[in-house]
PDB file of C-alpha atoms and ligand atoms in Angstrom:
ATOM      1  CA  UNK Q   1     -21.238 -11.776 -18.668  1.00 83.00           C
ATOM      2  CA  UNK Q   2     -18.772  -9.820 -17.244  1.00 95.00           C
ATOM      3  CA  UNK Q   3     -17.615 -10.638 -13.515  1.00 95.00           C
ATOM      4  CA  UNK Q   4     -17.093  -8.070 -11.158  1.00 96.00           C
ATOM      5  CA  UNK Q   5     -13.978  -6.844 -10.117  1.00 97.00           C
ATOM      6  CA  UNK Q   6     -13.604  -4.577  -6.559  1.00 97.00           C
ATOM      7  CA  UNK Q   7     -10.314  -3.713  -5.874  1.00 98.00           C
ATOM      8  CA  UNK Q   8      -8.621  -2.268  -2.412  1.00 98.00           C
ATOM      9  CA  UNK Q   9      -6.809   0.629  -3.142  1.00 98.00           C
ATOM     10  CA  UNK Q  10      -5.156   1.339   0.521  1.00 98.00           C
ATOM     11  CA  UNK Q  11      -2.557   4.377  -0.840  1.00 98.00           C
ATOM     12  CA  UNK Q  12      -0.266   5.200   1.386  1.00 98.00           C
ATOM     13  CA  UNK Q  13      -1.779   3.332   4.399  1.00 98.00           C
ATOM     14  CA  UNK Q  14      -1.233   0.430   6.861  1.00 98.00           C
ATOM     15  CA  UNK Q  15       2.319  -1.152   8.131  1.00 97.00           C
ATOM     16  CA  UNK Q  16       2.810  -4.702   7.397  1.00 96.00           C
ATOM     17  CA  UNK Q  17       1.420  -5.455  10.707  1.00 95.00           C
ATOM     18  CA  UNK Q  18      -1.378  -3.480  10.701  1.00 96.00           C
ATOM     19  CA  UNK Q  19      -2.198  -5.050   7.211  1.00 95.00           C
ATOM     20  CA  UNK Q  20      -1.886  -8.698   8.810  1.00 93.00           C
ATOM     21  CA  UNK Q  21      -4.541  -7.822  11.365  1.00 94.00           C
ATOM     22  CA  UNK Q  22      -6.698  -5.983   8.828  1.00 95.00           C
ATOM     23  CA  UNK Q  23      -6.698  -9.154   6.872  1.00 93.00           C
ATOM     24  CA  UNK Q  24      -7.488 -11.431   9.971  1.00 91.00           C
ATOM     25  CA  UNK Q  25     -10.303  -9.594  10.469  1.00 93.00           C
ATOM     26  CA  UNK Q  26     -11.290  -9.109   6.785  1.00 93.00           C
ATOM     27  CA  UNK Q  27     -11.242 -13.197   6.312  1.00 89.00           C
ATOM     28  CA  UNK Q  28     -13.353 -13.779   9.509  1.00 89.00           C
ATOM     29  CA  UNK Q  29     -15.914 -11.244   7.541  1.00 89.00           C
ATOM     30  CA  UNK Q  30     -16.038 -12.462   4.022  1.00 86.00           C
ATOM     31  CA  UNK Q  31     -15.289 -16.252   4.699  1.00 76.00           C
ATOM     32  CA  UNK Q  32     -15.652 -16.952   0.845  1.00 73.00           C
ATOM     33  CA  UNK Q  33     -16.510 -15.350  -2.501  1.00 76.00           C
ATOM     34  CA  UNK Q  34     -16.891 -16.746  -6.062  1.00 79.00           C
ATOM     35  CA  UNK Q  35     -18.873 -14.547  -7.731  1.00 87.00           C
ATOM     36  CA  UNK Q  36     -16.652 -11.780  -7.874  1.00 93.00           C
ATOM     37  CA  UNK Q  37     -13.020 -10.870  -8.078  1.00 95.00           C
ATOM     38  CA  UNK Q  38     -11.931  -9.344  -5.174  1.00 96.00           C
ATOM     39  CA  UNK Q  39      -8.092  -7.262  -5.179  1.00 97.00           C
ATOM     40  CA  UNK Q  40      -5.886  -5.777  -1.920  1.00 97.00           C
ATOM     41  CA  UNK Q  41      -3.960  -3.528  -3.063  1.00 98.00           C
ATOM     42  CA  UNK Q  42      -1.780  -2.562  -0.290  1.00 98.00           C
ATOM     43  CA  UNK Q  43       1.357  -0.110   0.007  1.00 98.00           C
ATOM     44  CA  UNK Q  44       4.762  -2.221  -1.388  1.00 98.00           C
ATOM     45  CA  UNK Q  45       5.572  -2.975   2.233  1.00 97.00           C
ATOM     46  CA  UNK Q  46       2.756  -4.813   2.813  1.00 97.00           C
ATOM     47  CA  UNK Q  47       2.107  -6.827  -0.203  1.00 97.00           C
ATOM     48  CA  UNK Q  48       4.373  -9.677   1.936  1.00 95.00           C
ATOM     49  CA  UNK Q  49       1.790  -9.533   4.741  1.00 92.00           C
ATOM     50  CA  UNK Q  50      -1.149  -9.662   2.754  1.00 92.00           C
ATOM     51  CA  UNK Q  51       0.098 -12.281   0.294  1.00 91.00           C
ATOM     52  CA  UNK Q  52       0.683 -14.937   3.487  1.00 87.00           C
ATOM     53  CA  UNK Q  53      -2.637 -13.355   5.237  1.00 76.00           C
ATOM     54  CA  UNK Q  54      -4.738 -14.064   2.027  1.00 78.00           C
ATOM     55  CA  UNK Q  55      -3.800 -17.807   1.578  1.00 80.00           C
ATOM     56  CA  UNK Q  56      -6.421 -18.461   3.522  1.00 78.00           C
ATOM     57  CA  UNK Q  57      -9.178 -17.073   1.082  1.00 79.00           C
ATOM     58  CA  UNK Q  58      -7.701 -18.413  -1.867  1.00 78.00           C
ATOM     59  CA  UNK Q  59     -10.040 -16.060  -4.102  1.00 86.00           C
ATOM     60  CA  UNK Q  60      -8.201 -12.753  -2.714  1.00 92.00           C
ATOM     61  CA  UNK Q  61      -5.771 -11.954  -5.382  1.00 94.00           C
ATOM     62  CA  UNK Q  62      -2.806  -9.353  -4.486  1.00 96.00           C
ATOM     63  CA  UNK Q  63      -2.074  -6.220  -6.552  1.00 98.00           C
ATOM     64  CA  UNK Q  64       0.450  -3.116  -6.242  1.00 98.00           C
ATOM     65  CA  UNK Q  65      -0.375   0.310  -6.545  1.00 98.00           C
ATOM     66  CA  UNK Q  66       2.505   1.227  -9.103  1.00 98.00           C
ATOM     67  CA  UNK Q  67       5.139   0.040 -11.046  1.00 98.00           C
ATOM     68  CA  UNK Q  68       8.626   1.179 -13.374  1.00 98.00           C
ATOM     69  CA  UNK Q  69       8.250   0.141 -16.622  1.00 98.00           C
ATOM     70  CA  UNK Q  70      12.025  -1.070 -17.050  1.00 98.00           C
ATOM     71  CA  UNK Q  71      12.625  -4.799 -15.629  1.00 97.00           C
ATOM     72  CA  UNK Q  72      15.613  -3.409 -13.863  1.00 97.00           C
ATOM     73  CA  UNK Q  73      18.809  -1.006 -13.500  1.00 98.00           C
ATOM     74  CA  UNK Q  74      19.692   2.148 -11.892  1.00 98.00           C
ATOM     75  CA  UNK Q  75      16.506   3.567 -11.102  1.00 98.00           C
ATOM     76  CA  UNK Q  76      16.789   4.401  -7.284  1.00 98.00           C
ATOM     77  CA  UNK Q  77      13.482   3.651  -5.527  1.00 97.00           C
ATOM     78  CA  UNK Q  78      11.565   2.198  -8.242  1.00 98.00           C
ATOM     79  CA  UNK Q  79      10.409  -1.235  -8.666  1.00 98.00           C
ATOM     80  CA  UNK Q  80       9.516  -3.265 -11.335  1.00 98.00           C
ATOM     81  CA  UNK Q  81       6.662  -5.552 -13.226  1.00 98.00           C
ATOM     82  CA  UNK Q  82       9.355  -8.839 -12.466  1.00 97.00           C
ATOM     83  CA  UNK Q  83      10.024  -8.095  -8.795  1.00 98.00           C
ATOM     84  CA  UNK Q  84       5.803  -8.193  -8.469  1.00 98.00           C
ATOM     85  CA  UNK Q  85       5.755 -11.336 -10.430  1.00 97.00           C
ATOM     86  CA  UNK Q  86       7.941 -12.809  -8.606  1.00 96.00           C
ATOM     87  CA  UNK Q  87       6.087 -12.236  -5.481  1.00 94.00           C
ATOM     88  CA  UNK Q  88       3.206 -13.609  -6.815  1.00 92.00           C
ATOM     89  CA  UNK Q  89       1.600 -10.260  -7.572  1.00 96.00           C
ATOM     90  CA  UNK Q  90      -1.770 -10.373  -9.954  1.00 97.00           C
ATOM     91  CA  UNK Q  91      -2.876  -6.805 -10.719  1.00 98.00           C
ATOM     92  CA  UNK Q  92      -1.228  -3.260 -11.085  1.00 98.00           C
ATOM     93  CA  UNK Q  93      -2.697   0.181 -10.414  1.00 98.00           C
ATOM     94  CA  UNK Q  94      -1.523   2.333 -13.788  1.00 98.00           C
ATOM     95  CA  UNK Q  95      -2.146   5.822 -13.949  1.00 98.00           C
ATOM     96  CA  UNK Q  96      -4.135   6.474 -10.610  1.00 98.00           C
ATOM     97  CA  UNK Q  97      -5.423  10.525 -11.053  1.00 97.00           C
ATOM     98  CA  UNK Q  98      -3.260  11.025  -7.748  1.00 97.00           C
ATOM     99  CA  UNK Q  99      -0.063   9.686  -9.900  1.00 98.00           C
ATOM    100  CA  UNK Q 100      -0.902  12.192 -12.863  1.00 97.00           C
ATOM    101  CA  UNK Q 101      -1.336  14.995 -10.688  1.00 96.00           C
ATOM    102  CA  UNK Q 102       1.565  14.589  -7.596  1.00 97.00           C
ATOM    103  CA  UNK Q 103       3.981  12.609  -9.287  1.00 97.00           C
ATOM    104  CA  UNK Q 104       3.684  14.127 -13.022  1.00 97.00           C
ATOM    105  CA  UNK Q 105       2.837  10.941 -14.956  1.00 98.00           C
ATOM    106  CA  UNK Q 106       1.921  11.625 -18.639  1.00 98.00           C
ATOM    107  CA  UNK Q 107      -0.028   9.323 -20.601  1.00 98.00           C
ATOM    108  CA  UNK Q 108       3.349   8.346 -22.473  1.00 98.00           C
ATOM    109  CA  UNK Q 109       4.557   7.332 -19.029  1.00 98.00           C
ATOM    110  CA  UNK Q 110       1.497   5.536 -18.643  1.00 98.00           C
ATOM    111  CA  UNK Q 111       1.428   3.822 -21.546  1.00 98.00           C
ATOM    112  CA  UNK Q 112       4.899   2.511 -21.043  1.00 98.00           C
ATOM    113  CA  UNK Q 113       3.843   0.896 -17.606  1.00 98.00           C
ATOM    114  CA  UNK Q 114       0.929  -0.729 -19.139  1.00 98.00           C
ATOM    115  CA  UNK Q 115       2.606  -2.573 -21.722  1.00 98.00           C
ATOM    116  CA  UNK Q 116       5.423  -3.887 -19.684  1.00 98.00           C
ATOM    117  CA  UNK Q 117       2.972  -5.080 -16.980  1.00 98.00           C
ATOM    118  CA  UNK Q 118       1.122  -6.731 -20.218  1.00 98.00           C
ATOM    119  CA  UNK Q 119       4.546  -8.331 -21.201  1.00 97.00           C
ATOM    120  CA  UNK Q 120       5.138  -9.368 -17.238  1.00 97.00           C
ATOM    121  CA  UNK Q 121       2.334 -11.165 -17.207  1.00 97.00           C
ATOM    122  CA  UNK Q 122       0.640  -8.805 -14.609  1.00 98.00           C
ATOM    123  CA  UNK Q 123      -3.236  -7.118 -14.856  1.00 98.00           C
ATOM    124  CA  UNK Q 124      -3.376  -3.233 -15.480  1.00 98.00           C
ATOM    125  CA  UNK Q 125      -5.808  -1.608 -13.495  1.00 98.00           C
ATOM    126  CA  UNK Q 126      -5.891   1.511 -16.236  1.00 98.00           C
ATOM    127  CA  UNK Q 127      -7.224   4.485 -14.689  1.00 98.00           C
ATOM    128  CA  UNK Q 128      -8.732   7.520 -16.108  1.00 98.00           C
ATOM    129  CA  UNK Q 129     -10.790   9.864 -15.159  1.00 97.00           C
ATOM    130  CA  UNK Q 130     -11.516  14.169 -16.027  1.00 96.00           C
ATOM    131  CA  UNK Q 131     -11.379  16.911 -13.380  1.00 94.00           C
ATOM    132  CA  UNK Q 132     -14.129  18.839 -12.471  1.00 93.00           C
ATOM    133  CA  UNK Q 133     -12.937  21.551 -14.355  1.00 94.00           C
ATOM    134  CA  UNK Q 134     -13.037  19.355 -17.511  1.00 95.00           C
ATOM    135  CA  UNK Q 135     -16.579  17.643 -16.441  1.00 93.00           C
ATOM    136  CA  UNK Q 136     -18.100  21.798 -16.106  1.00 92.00           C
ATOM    137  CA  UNK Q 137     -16.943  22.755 -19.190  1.00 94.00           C
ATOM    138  CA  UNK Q 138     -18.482  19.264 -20.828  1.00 94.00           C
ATOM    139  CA  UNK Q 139     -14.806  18.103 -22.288  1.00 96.00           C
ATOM    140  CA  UNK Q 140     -14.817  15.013 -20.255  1.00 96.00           C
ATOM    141  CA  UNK Q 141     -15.412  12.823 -23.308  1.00 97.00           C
ATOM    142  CA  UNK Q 142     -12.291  14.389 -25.487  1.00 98.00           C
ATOM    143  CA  UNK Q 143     -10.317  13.532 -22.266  1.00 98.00           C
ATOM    144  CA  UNK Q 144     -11.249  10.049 -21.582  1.00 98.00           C
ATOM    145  CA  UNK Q 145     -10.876   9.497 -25.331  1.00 98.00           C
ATOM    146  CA  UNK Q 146      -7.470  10.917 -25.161  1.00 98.00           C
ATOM    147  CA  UNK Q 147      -6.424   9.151 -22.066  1.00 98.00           C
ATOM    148  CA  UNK Q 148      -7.222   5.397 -23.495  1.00 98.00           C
ATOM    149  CA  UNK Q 149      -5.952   6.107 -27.069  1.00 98.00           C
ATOM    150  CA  UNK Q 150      -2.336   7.482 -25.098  1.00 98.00           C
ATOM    151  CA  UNK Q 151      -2.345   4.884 -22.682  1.00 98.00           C
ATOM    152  CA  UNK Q 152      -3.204   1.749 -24.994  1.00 98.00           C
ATOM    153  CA  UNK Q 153      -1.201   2.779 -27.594  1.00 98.00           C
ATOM    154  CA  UNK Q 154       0.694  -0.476 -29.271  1.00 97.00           C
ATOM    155  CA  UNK Q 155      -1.340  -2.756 -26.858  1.00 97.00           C
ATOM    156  CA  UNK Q 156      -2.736  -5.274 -29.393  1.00 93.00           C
ATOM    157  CA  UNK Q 157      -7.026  -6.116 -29.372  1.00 90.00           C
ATOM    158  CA  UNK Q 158      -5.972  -9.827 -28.222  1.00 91.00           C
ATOM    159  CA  UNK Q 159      -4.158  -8.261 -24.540  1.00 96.00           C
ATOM    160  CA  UNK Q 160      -6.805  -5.702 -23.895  1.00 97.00           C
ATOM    161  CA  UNK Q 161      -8.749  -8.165 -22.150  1.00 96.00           C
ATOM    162  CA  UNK Q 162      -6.436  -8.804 -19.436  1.00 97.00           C
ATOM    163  CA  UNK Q 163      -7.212  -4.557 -18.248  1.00 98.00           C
ATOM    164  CA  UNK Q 164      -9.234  -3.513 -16.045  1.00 98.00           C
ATOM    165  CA  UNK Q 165     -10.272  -0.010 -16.483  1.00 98.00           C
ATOM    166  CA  UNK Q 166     -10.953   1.985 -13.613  1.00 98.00           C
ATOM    167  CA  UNK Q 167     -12.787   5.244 -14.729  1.00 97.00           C
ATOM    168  CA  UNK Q 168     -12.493   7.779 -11.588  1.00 96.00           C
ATOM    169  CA  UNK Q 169     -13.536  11.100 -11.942  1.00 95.00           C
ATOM    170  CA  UNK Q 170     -10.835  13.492  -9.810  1.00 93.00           C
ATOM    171  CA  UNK Q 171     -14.539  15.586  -8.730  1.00 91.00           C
ATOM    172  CA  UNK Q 172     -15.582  11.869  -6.825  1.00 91.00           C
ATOM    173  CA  UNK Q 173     -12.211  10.951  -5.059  1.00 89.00           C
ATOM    174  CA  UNK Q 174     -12.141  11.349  -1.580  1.00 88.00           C
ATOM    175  CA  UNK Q 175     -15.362  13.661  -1.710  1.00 89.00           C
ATOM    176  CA  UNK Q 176     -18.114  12.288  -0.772  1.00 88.00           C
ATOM    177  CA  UNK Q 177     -19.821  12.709  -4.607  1.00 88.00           C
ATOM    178  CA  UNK Q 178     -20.680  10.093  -6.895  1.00 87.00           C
ATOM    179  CA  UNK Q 179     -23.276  10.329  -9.101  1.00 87.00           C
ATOM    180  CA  UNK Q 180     -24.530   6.625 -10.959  1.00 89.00           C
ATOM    181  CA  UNK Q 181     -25.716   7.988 -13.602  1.00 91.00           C
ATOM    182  CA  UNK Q 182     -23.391  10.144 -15.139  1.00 92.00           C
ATOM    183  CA  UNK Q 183     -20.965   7.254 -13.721  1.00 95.00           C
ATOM    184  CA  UNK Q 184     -22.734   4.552 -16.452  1.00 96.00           C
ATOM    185  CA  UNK Q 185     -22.967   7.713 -19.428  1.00 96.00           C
ATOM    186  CA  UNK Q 186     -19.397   7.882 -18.813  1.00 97.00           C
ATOM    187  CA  UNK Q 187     -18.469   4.137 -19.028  1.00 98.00           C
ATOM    188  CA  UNK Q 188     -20.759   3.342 -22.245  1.00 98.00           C
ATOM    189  CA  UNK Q 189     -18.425   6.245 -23.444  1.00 98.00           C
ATOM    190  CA  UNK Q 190     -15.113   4.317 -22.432  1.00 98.00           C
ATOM    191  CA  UNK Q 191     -16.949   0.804 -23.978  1.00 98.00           C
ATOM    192  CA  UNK Q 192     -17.609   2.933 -27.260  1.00 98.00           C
ATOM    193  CA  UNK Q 193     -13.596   3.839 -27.178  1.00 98.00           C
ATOM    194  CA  UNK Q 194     -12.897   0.260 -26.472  1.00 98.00           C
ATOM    195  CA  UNK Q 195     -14.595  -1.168 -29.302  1.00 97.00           C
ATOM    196  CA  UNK Q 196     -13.343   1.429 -31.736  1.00 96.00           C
ATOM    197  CA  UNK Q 197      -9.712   0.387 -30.601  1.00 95.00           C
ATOM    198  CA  UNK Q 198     -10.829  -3.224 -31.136  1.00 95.00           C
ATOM    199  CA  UNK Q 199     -13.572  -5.313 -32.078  1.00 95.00           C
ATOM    200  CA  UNK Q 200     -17.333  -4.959 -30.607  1.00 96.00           C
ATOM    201  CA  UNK Q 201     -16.861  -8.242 -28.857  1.00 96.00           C
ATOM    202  CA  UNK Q 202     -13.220  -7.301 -27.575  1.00 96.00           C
ATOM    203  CA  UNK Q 203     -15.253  -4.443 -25.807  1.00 97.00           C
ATOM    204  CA  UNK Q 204     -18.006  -6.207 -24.180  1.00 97.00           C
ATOM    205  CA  UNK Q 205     -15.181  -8.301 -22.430  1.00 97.00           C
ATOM    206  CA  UNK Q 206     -13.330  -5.546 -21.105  1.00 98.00           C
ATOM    207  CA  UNK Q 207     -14.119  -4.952 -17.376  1.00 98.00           C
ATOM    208  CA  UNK Q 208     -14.651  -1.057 -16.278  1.00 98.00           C
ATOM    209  CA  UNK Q 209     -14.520  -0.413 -12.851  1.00 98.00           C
ATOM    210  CA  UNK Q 210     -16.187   3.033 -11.386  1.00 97.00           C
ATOM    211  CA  UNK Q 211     -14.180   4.626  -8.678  1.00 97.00           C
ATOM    212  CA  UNK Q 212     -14.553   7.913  -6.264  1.00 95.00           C
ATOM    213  CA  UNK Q 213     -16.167   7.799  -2.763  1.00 94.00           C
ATOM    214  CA  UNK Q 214     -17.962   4.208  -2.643  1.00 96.00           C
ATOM    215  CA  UNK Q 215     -19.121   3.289   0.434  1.00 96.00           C
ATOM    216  CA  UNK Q 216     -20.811   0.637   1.317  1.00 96.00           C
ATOM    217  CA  UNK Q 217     -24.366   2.556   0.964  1.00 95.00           C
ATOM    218  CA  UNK Q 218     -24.118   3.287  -2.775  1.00 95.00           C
ATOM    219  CA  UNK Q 219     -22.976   0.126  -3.972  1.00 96.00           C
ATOM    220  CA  UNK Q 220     -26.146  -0.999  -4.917  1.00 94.00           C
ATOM    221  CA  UNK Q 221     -27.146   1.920  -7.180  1.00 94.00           C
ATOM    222  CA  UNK Q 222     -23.586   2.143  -8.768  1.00 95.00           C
ATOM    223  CA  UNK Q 223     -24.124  -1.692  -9.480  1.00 94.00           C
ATOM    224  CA  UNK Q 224     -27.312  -1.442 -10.763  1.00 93.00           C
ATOM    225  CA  UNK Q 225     -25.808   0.377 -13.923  1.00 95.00           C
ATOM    226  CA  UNK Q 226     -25.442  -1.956 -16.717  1.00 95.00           C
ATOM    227  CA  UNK Q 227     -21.487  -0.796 -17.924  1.00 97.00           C
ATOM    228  CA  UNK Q 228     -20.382  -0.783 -14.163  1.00 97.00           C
ATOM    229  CA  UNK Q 229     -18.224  -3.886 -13.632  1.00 98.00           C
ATOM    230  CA  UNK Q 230     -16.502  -3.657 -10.438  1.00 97.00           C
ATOM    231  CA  UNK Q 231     -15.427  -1.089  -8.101  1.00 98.00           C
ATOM    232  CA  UNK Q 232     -11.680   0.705  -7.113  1.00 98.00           C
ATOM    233  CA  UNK Q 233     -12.266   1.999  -3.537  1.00 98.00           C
ATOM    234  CA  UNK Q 234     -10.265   4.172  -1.326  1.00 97.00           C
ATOM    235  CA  UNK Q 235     -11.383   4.956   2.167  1.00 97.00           C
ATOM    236  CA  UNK Q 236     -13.583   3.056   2.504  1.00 98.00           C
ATOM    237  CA  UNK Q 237     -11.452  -0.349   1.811  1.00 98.00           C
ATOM    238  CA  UNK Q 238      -9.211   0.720   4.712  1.00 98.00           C
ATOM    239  CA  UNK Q 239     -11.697  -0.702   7.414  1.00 98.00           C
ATOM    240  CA  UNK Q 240     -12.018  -4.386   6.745  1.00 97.00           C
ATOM    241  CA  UNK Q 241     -15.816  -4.397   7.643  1.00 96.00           C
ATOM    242  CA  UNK Q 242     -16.636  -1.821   5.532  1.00 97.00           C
ATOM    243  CA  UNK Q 243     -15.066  -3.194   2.455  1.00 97.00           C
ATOM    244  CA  UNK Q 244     -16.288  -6.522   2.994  1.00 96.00           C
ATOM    245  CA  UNK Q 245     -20.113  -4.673   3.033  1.00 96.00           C
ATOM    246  CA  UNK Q 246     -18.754  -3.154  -0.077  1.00 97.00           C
ATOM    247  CA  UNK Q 247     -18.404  -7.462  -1.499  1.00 96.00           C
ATOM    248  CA  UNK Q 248     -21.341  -8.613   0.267  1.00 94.00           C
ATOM    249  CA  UNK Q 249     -23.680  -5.417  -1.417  1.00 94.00           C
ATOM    250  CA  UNK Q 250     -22.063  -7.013  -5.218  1.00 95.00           C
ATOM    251  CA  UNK Q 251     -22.605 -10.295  -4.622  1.00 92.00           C
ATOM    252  CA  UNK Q 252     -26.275  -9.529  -3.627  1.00 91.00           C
ATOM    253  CA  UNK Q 253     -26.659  -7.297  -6.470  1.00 89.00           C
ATOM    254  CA  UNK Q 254     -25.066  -9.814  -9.363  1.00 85.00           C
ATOM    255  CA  UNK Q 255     -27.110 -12.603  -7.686  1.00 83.00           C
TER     256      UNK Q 255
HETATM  257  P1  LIG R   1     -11.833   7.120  -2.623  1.00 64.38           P
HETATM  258  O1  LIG R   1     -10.567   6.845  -3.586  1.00 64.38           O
HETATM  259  O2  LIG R   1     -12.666   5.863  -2.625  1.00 64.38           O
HETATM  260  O3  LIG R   1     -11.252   7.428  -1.292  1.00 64.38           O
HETATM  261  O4  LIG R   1     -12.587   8.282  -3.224  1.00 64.38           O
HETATM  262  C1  LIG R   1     -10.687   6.081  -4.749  1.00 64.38           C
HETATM  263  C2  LIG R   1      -9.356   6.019  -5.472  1.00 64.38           C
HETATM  264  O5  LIG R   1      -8.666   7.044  -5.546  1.00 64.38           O
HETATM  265  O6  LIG R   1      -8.959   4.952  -5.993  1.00 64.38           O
END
């Protein structure tokens, strides 16, 4: 059985101080969680913040939203898979759809970043995901394929357990669309990918997280979909309520 995963993905929102008070009010919410893995993801400035704020829910694990794949050197403004570790971060966002298409990330770039977050001891939270241009014209499965086969290149069977996938569709983020089903057609795709890059076991352990406008009202059907493992959420993660509904609807639902 696969335990669920739901990750914050804040982007490029909340101050340091405004992520200490979000996180105040976030542990009063969700005083404690075991049955699922929960992940704040906040801007680099933050991480600090949220790090001391989330000692007091020792569960909450702390992730970044990007990475460089070198361990160091003249690379103005980037940072790297050992500065996170050594702030005690868990988890890395890899290939968000918003990093493809603003900051020009190929899947070779990609690919890079995953395995030295791999070799740094950090998670990859691997995301892919087709446009709507690609969904229309029913190529969506020739993408996806493409995008894990580029991205895990050279990672071997016995590290592909430690990603998380995050399949987002660029037609769900920040739209207001989601759609379950074609969600869980999609992700029994990515699992079919998975075990042809591995084993069938190898697969089944892999986690897949959905992402594109959750909110807390379709959790429930989105977790209801047997390859749906956990969720990456936007918008909705930046109000500490809301997310916490977001945990609360899982936990209910995996009970
Ligand atoms: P959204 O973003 O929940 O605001 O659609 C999800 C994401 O891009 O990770």
């Amino acid at each position: 059985m696969r335990k669920k995963i739901l990750a914050a993905n804040w982007k490029m929102n909340l101050t340091h101080s405004e992520a200490e008070s979000y996180l105040q009010s976030f542990v009063t919410e969700i005083r404690d969680f075991s049955d699922v893995d929960v992940v704040i993801i906040p801007s680099f400035t933050a991480i600090p913040a949220a790090l001391a704020a989330s000692e007091r829910i020792q569960t909450i694990r702390i992730g970044a939203q990007n990475m460089h794949w070198e361990k160091s050197g003249a690379f103005t403004g980037e940072i790297s898979a050992t500065m996170l570790r050594a702030l005690y971060v868990r988890y890395v966002i890899l290939g968000h759809s918003e990093r493809r298409s603003l900051f020009g990330e190929t899947d070779e770039i990609v690919n890079r970043k995953v395995k030295a977050a791999l070799d740094a001891g950090l998670r990859p939270i691997f995301c892919i995901g087709e446009s709507l241009h690609e969904r229309d014209s029913n190529q969506f499965k020739q993408v996806l394929e493409g995008q894990i086969r580029k991205g895990l290149e050279g990672v071997p069977p016995r590290d592909l357990t430690e990603v998380v996938l995050a399949y987002e569709p660029c037609w769900a983020i920040g739209t207001g669309r989601t759609a379950p089903a074609e969600a869980e057609e999609a992700h029994a795709f990515i699992r079919s990918v998975l075990a042809a890059l591995s084993d069938g076991a190898t697969a089944e352990r892999i986690r897949i997280q959905y992402g594109g406008s959750v909110k807390p009202d379709n959790v429930e059907s989105l977790m209801r979909e047997k390859n749906i493992d956990g969720l990456l959420v936007g918008g909705a993660s930046l109000d500490p309520r809301s997310f916490a509904q977001i945990i609360r609807s899982t936990e209910a639902a995996v009970a």
